[in-house]
C-alpha positions as semicolon CSV with decimal commas, in nm:
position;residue;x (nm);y (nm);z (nm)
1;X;-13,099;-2,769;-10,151
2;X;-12,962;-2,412;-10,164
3;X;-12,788;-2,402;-9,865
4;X;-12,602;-2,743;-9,976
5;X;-12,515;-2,612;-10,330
6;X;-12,376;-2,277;-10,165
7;X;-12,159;-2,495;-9,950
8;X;-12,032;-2,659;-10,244
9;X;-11,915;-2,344;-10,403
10;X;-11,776;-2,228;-10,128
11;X;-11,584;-2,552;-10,050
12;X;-11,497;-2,564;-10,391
13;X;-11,350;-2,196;-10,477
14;X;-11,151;-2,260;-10,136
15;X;-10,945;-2,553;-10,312
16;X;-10,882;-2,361;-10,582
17;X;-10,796;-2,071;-10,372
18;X;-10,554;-2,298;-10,159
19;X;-10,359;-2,437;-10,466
20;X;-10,334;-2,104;-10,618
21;X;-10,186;-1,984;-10,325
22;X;-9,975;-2,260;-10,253
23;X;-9,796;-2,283;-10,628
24;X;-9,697;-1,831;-10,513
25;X;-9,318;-1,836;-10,430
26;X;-9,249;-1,751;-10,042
27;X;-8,857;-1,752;-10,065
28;X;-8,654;-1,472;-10,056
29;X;-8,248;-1,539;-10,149
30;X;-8,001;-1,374;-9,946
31;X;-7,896;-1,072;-10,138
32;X;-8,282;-1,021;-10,185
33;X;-8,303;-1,001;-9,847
34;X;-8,020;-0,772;-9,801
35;X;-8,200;-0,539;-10,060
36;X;-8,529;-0,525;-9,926
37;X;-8,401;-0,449;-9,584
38;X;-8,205;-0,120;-9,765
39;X;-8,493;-0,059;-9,928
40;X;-8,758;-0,083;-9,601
41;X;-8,479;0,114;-9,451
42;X;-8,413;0,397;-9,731
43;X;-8,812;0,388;-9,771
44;X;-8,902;0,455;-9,398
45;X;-8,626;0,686;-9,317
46;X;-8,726;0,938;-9,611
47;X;-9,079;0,908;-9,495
48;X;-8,993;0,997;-9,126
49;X;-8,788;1,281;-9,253
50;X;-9,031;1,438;-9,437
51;X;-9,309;1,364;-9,158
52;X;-9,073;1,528;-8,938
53;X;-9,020;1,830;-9,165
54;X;-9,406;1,864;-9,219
55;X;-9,548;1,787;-8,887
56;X;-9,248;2,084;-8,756
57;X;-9,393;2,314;-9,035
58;X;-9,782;2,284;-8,949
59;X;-9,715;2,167;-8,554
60;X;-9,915;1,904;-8,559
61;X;-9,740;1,573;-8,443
62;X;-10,015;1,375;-8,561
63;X;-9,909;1,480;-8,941
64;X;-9,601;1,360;-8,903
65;X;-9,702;1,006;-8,746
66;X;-9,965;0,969;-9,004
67;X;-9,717;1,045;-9,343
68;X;-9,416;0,794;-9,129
69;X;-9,745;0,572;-9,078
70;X;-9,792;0,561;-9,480
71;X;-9,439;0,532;-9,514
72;X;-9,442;0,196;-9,286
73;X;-9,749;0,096;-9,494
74;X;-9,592;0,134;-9,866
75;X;-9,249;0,035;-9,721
76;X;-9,389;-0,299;-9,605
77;X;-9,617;-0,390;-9,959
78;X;-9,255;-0,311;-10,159
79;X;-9,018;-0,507;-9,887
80;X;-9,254;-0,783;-9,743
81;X;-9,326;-1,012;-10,035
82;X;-9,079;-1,234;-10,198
83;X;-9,138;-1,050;-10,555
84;X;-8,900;-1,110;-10,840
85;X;-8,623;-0,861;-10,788
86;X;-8,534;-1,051;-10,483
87;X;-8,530;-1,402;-10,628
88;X;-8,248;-1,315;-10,877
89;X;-7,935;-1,513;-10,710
90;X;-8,087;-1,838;-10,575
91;X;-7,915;-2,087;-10,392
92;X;-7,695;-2,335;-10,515
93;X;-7,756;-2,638;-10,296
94;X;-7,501;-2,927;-10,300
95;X;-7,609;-3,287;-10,390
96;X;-7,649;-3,547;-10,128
97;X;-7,366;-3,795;-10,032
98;X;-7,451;-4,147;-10,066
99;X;-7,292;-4,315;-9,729
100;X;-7,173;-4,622;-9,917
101;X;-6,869;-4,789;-9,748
């Protein structure tokens, strides 16, 4: 009886996991998308800059691969997901034709 009602549960939370998940946005408009790429790309370049600068300082290489390793890391939590500030200029979609003779 346990193991039946802990199957339950789990099957349960898993539907409401699933329509959670499904009602998250997962678009991204085009000037979002133009933004989060200058922003993975200002992000990741500062990083390996200053990994550069740092590992040269210390001479250790492994430094600087671990701070442009956090920099991919934090670059790709801001830039990855479709968050708000790169929904603001949705699309505009025309309406559909009716092919009436």
């Amino acid at each position: 009886l346990g193991q039946v009602s802990f199957q339950a549960f789990v099957f349960y939370n898993m539907g409401a996991l699933q329509s959670t998940i499904s009602n998250w946005p997962t678009h991204m408009d085009y000037q979002g998308q133009k933004r989060s790429e200058n922003l993975f790309q200002v992000i990741l370049s500062s990083f390996s800059v200053f990994g550069f600068i740092v590992g040269y300082y210390v001479q250790q290489l492994s430094t600087a691969i671990y701070i442009i390793g956090v920099g991919l890391a934090i670059s790709s939590i801001v830039c990855l997901p479709p968050w708000p500030m790169f929904q603001r200029a949705p699309l505009q979609w025309l309406q559909e034709e009716s092919d009436e003779g």
